[in-house]
Coordinates of C-alpha atoms and ligand atoms in Angstrom, one line a residue:
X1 CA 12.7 -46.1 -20.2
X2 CA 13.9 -42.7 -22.2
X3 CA 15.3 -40.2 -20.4
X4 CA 13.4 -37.8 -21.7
X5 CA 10.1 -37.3 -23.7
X6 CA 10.6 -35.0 -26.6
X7 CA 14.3 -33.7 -27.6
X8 CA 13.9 -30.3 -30.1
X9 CA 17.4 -30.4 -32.3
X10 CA 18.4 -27.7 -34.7
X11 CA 16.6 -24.9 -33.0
X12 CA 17.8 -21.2 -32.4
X13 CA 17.1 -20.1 -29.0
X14 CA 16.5 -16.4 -27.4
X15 CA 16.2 -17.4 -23.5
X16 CA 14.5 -14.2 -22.7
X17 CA 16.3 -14.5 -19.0
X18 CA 16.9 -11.2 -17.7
X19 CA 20.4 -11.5 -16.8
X20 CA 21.3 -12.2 -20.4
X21 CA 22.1 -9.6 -23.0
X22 CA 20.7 -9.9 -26.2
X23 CA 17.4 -11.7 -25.9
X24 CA 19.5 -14.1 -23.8
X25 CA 20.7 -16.0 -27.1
X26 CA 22.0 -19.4 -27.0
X27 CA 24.9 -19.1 -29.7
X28 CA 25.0 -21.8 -32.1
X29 CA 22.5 -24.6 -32.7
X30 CA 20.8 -25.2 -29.7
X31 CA 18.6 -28.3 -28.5
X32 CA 15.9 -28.4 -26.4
X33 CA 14.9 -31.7 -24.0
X34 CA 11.2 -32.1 -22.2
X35 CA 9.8 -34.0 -19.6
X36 CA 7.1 -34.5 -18.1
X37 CA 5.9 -31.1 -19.6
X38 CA 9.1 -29.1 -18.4
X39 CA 12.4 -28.2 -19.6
X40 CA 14.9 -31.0 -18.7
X41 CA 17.7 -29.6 -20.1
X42 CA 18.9 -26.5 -23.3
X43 CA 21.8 -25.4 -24.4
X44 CA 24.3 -25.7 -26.9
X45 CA 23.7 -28.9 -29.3
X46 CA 27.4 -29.3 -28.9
X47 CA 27.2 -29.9 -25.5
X48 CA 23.4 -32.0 -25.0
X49 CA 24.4 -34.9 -22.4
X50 CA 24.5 -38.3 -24.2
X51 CA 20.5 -39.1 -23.1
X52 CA 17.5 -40.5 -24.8
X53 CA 14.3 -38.9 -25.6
X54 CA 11.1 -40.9 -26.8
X55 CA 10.8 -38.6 -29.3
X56 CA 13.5 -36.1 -31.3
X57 CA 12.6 -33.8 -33.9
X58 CA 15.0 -31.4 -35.9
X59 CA 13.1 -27.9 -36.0
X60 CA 15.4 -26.8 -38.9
X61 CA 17.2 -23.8 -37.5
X62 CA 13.8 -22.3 -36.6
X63 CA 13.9 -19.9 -33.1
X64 CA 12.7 -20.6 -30.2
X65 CA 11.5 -18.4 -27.3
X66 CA 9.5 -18.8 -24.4
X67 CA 5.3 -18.8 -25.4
X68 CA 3.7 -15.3 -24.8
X69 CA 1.6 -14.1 -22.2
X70 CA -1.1 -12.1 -22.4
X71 CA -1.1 -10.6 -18.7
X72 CA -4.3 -8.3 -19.1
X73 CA -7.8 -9.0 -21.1
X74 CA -11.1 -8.9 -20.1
X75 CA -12.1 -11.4 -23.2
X76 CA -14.7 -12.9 -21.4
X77 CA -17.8 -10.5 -22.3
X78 CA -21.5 -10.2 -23.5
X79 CA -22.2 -7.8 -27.1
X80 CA -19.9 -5.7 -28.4
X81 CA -19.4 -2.0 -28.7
X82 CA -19.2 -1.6 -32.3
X83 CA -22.2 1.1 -32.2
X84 CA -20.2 3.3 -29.7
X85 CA -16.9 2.8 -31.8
X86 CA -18.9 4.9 -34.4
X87 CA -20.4 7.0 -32.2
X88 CA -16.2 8.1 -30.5
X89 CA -15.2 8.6 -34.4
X90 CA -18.3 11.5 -34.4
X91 CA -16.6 12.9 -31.5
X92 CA -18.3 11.7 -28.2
X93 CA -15.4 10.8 -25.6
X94 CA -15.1 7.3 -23.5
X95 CA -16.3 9.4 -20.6
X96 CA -19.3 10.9 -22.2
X97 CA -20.6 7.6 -23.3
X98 CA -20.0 6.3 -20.5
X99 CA -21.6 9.0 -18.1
X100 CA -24.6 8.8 -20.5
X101 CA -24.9 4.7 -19.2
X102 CA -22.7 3.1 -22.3
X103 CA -19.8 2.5 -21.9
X104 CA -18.5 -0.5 -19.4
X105 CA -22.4 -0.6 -18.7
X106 CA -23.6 -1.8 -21.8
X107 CA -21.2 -4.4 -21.7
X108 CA -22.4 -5.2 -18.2
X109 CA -26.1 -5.3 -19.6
X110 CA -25.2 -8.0 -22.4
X111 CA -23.2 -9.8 -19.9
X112 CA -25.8 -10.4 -17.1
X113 CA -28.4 -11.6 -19.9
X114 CA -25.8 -14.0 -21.4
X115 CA -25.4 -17.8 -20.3
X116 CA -22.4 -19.1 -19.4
X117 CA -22.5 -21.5 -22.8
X118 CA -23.4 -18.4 -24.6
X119 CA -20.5 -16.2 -22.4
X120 CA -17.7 -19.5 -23.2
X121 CA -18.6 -19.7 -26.7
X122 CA -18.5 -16.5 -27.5
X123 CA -14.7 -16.4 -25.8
X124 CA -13.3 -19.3 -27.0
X125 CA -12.5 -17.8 -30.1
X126 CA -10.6 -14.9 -29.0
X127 CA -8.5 -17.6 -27.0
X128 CA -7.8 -19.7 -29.6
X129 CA -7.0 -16.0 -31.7
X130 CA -4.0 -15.9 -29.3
X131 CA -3.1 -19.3 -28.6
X132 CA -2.7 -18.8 -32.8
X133 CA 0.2 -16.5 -32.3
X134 CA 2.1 -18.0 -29.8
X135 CA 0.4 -17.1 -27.0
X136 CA -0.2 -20.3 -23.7
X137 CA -0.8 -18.2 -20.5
X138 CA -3.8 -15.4 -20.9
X139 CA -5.0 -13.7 -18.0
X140 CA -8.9 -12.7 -17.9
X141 CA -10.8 -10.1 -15.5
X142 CA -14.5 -10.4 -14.7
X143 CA -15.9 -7.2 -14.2
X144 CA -19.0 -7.2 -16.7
X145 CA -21.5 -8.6 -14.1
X146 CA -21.1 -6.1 -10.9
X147 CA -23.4 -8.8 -9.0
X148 CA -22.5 -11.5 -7.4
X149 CA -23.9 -14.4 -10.0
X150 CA -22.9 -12.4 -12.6
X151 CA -19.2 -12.0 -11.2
X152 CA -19.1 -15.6 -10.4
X153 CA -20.0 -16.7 -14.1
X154 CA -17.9 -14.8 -15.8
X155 CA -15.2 -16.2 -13.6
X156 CA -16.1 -19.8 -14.0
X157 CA -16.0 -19.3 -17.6
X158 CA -12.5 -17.8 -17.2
X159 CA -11.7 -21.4 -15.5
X160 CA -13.6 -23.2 -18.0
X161 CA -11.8 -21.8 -20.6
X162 CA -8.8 -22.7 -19.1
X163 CA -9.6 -26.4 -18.8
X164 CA -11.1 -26.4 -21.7
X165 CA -8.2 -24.9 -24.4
X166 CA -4.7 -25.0 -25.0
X167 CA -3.7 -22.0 -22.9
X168 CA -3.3 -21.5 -19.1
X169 CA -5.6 -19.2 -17.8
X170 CA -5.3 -16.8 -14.5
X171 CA -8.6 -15.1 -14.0
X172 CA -8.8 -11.7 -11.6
X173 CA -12.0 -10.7 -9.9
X174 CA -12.4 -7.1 -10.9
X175 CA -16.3 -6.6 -9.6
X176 CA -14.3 -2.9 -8.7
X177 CA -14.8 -2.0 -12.3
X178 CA -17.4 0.9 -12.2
X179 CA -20.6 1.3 -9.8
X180 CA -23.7 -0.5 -11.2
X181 CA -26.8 1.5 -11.6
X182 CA -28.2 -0.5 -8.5
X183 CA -25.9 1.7 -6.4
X184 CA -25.8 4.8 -8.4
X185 CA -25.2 7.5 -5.8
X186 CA -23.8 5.0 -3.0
X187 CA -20.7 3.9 -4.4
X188 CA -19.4 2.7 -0.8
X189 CA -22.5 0.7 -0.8
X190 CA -21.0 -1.4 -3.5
X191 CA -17.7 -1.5 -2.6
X192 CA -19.1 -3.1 0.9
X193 CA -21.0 -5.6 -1.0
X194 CA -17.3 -6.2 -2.8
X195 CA -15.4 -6.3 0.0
X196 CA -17.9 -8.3 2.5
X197 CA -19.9 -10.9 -0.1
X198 CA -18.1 -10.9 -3.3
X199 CA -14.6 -11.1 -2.9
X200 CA -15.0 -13.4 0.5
X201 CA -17.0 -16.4 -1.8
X202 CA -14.4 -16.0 -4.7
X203 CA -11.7 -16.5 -2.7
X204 CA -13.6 -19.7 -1.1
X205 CA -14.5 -20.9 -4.2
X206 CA -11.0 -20.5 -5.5
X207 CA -12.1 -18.6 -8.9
X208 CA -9.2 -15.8 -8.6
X209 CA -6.0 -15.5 -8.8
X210 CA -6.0 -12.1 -8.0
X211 CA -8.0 -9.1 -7.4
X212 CA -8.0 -5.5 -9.5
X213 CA -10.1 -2.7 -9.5
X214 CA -10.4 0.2 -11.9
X215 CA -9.4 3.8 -10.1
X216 CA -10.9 6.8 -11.8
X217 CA -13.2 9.6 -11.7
X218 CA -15.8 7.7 -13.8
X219 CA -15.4 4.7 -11.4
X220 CA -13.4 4.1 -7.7
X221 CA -11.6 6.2 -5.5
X222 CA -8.1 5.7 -3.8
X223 CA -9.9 5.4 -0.4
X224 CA -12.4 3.0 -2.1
X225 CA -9.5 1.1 -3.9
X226 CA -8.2 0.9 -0.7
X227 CA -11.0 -0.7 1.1
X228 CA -10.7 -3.4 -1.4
X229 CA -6.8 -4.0 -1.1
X230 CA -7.0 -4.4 2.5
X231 CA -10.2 -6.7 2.1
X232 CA -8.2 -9.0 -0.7
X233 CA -4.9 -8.9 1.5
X234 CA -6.7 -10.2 4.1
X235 CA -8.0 -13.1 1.9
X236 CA -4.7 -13.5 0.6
X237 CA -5.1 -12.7 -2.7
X238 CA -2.8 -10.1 -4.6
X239 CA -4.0 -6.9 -6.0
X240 CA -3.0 -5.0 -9.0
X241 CA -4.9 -1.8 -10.5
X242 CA -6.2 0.0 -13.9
X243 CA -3.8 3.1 -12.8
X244 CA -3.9 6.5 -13.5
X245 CA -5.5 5.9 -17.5
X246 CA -7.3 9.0 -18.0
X247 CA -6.2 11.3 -15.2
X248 CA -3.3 11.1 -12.1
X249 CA -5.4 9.7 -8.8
X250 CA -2.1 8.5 -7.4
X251 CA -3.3 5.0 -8.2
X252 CA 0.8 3.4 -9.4
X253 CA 1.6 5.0 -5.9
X254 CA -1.3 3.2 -3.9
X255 CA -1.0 0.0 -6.1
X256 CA 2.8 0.1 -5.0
X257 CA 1.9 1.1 -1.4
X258 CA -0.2 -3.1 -1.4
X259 CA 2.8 -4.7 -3.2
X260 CA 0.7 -5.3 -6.3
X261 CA 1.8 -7.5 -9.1
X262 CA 1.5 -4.5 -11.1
X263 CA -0.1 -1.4 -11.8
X264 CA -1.7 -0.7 -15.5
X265 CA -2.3 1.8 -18.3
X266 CA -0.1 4.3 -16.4
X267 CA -0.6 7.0 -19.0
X268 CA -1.2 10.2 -16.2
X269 CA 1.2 8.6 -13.8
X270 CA 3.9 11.0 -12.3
X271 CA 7.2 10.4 -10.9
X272 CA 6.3 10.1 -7.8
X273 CA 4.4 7.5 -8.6
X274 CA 6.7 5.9 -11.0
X275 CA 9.9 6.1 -7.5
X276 CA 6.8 4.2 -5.5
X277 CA 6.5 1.6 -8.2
X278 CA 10.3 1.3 -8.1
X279 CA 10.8 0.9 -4.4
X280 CA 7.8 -2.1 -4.3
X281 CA 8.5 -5.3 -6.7
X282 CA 5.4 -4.1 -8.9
X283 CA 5.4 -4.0 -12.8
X284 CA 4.7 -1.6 -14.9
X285 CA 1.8 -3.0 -17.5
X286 CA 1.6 -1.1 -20.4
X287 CA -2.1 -0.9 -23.0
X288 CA -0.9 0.7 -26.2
X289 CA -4.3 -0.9 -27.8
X290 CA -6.3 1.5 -25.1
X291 CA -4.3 4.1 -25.9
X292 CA -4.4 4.2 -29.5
X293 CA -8.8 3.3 -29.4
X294 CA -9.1 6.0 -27.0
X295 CA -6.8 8.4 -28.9
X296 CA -5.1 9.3 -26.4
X297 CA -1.9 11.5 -26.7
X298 CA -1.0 11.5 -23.0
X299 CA 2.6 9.0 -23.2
X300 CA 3.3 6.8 -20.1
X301 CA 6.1 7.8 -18.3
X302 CA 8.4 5.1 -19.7
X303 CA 11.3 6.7 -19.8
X304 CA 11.1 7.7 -16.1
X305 CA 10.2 3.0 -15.7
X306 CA 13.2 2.1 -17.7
X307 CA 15.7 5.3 -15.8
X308 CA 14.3 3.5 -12.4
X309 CA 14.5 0.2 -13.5
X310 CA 10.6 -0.5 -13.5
X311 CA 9.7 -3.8 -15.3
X312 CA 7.3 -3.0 -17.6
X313 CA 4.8 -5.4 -19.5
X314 CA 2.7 -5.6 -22.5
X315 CA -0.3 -7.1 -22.9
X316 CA -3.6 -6.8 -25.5
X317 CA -6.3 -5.7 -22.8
X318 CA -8.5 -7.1 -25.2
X319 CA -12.0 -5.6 -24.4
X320 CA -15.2 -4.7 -26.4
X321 CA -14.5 -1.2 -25.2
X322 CA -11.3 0.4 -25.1
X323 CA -9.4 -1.9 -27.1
X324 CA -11.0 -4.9 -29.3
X325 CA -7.8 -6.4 -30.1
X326 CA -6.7 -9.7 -29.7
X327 CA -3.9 -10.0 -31.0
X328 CA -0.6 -9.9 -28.3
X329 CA 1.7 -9.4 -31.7
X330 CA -0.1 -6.3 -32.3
X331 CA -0.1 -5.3 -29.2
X332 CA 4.0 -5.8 -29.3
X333 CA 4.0 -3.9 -32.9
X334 CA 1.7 -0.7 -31.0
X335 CA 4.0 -0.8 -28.1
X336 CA 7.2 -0.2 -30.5
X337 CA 5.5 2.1 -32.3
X338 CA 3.2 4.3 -29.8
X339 CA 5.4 3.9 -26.8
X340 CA 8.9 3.3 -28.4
X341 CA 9.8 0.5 -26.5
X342 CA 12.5 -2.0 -28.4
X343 CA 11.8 -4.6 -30.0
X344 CA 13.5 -6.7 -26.9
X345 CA 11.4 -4.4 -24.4
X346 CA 8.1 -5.7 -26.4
X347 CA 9.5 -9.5 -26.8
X348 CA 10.2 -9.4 -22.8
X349 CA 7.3 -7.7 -21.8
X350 CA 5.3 -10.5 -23.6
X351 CA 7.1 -13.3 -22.2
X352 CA 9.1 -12.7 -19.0
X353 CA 7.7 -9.3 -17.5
X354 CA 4.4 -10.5 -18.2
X355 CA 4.8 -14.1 -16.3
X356 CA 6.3 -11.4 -13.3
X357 CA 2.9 -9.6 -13.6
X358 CA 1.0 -12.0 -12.9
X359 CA 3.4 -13.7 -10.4
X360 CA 4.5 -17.3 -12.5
X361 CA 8.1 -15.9 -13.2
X362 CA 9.4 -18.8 -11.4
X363 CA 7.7 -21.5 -13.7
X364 CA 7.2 -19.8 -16.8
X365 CA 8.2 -16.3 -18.8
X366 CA 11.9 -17.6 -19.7
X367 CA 13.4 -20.6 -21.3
X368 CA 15.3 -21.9 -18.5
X369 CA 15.8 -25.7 -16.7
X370 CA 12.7 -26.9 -14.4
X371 CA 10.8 -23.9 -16.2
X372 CA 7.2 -25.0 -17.8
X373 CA 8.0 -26.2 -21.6
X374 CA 5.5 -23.4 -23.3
X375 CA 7.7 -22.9 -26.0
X376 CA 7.1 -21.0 -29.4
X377 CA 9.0 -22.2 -32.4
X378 CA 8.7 -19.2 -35.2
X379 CA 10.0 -19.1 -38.6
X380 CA 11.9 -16.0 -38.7
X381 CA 15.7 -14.6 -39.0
X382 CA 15.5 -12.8 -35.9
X383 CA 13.5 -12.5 -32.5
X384 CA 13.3 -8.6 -33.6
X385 CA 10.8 -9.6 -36.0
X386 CA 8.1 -10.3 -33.3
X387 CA 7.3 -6.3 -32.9
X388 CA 7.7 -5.9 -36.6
X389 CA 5.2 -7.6 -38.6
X390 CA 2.0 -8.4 -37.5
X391 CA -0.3 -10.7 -39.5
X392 CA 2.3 -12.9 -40.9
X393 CA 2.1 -16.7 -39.8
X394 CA 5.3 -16.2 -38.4
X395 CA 4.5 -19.5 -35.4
X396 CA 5.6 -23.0 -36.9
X397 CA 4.6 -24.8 -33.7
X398 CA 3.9 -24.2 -30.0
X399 CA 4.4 -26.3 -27.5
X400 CA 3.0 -25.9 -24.5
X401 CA 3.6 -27.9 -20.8
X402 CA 0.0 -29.8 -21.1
X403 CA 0.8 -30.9 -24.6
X404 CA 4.0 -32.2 -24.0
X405 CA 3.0 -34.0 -20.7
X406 CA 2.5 -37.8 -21.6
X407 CA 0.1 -39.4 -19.6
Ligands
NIG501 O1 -8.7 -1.6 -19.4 N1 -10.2 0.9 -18.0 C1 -11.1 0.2 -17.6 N2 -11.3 -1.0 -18.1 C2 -11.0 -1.4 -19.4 C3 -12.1 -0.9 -20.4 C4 -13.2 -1.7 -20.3 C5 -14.3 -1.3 -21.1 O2 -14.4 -0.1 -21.6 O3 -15.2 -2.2 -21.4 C6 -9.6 -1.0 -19.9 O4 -9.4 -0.1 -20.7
FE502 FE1 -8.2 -3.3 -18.7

């Protein structure tokens, strides 16, 4: 009986653990041992215990960090947007269109008059896009059915998707994504319906992980976000919130105020907001592929994150609307580039700070012993390179804890 089931040799390996400098690198050839889908043991080759694996492979000097996590999409969606990406280059804003009933509604038309087969097909792709690059946890949102069937669809898709690929899925109900035209004018009306029919059969159905809700002026309040929070609490469920992306409603502050997992966008947050964030164990997720669709020129407050030691996230937000990208590597490349955040910052905020996000640091987001074995193996010189190119077939292999589970 082998002690272990698959032994990686010859491998280069950036941790990503937070307490290590550096990308947490492993100096020297490293080795890697799995079993039973987890990491049994890495660290120097020099020192791997005298142990047998069913299966060893060299990976030829290739690196190795943990997969990457995509900790914020809503890629389970009816349509597309394409017409209204024309009509933003002519000069109408996201708010315009979608005060004139586009926007997040027009997705939410297509989406109610979808199957779920059509809804799951149409997504499986843009999974498979990430799992491509690395990618084995992806967190979806519904939030393109605003009724209850609708909601619950989208969010059995999410699962389907999950048992049905190569990548874990988390799915978050987010039926607090703008008020359907049912309840135009009666807002609280909806966010009743949320609170009282919605969120109590998701939670009994077990279809979310968590709970989110958009807080704007073109959607929910802080007093309606509020509602919801202390609805989900209740239930159990954690909350986390599209924050302060086109104006400051205080939304990191009240995100903060529930414990959230995180609070996102961020781009009108103050410093107020950013000290609340600091003083709760919420992280800081950060959209560069809404910012740059939206043109937007307003910068997070990052510097005011890293000065209070905020952890901040990336992730693709990958949505027909406001950012039809999904691609996590490009997302890590906008992030550098829009935001200035290291190459390190963007490599972490993929991997570990996005695993805190959506609250699996303890069994995934680092390379560590007992940790899940999602593991990327890229051919490149150095883990810098992951925010530097994009659309180079930089992934030799990924492994990922189903795939290296024997029955
Ligand atoms: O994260 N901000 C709200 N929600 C999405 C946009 C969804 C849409 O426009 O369809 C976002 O940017
Ligand atoms: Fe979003």
């Amino acid at each position: 009986m082998p002690d272990w089931d698959l032994l990686l040799t010859d491998t280069r390996i950036a941790t990503m653990c937070a307490d290590s400098p550096d990308y947490g690198v492993i100096d020297g050839p490293g080795a890697v041992a799995i079993k039973d889908g987890q990491i049994a043991w890495l660290g120097k080759q020099s020192e791997l215990p005298d142990l047998v694996a069913a299966e060893r492979r060299s990976l030829d000097g290739r690196w190795l960090t943990p997969a990457l996590i995509d900790c914020h999409t809503h890629l389970v969606f009816g349509g597309d947007r394409a017409a209204e990406f024309e009509q933003r280059l002519r000069g109408a804003s996201y708010e315009d269109i979608a005060r004139a009933g586009g926007g997040i509604m027009s997705t939410v038309k297509a989406t109610r008059t979808a199957s779920a087969d059509e809804l799951f097909d149409a997504a499986l792709p843009r999974v498979e896009a990430l799992a491509s690059e690395g990618v084995a946890t992806v967190e979806i949102k519904s939030g393109y059915g605003l009724d209850i069937d609708t909601e619950i669809r989208m969010l059995n898709v999410a699962r389907r998707l999950g048992r049905e690929s190569s990548i874990d899925i988390r799915t978050t109900l987010l039926a607090a994504h703008t008020v359907p035209p049912e309840f135009k004018d009666n807002a609280d009306a909806y966010v009743a319906l949320v609170c009282e029919r919605i969120l109590p059969l998701v939670a009994e159905r077990g279809l979310a992980d968590a709970v989110d809700a958009y807080c704007e002026s073109i959607a929910f309040s802080p007093s309606q976000v509020e509602r919801l929070f202390q609805a989900a609490t209740e239930l159990g469920l954690p909350v986390k919130l599209h924050a302060d992306q086109l104006s400051d409603s205080g939304g990191a502050a009240l995100a903060a105020s529930f414990n959230a997992l995180s609070a996102d966008h961020l781009e009108y947050t103050s410093l107020a907001g950013v000290d609340a964030m600091a003083a709760s164990s919420a992280v800081a997720v950060l959209l560069p592929g809404a910012f740059l669709t939206l043109s937007e020129t307003q910068l997070p407050p990052i510097d005011a994150l890293r000065a209070k030691g905020v952890p901040i996230a990336v992730a693709t937000d990958c949505n027909p609307g406001t950012s039809p990208i999904c691609s996590l590597r490009t997302a890590m490349m906008l992030a550098s580039r829009l935001f200035k955040l290291t190459p390190e910052e963007c490599l972490a905020g993929a991997t570990r700070e996005a695993a805190r996000a959506l609250g699996v640091l303890a069994d995934r987001g680092t390379l560590e012993i007992g940790k899940r074995a999602d593991i990327a193996a890229w051919d490149i010189e150095h883990p810098r390179e992951l925010a530097y190119w994009v659309g180079t077939p930089q992934l030799a292999e990924r492994f990922t804890s189903a795939h290296t589970t024997r029955p």
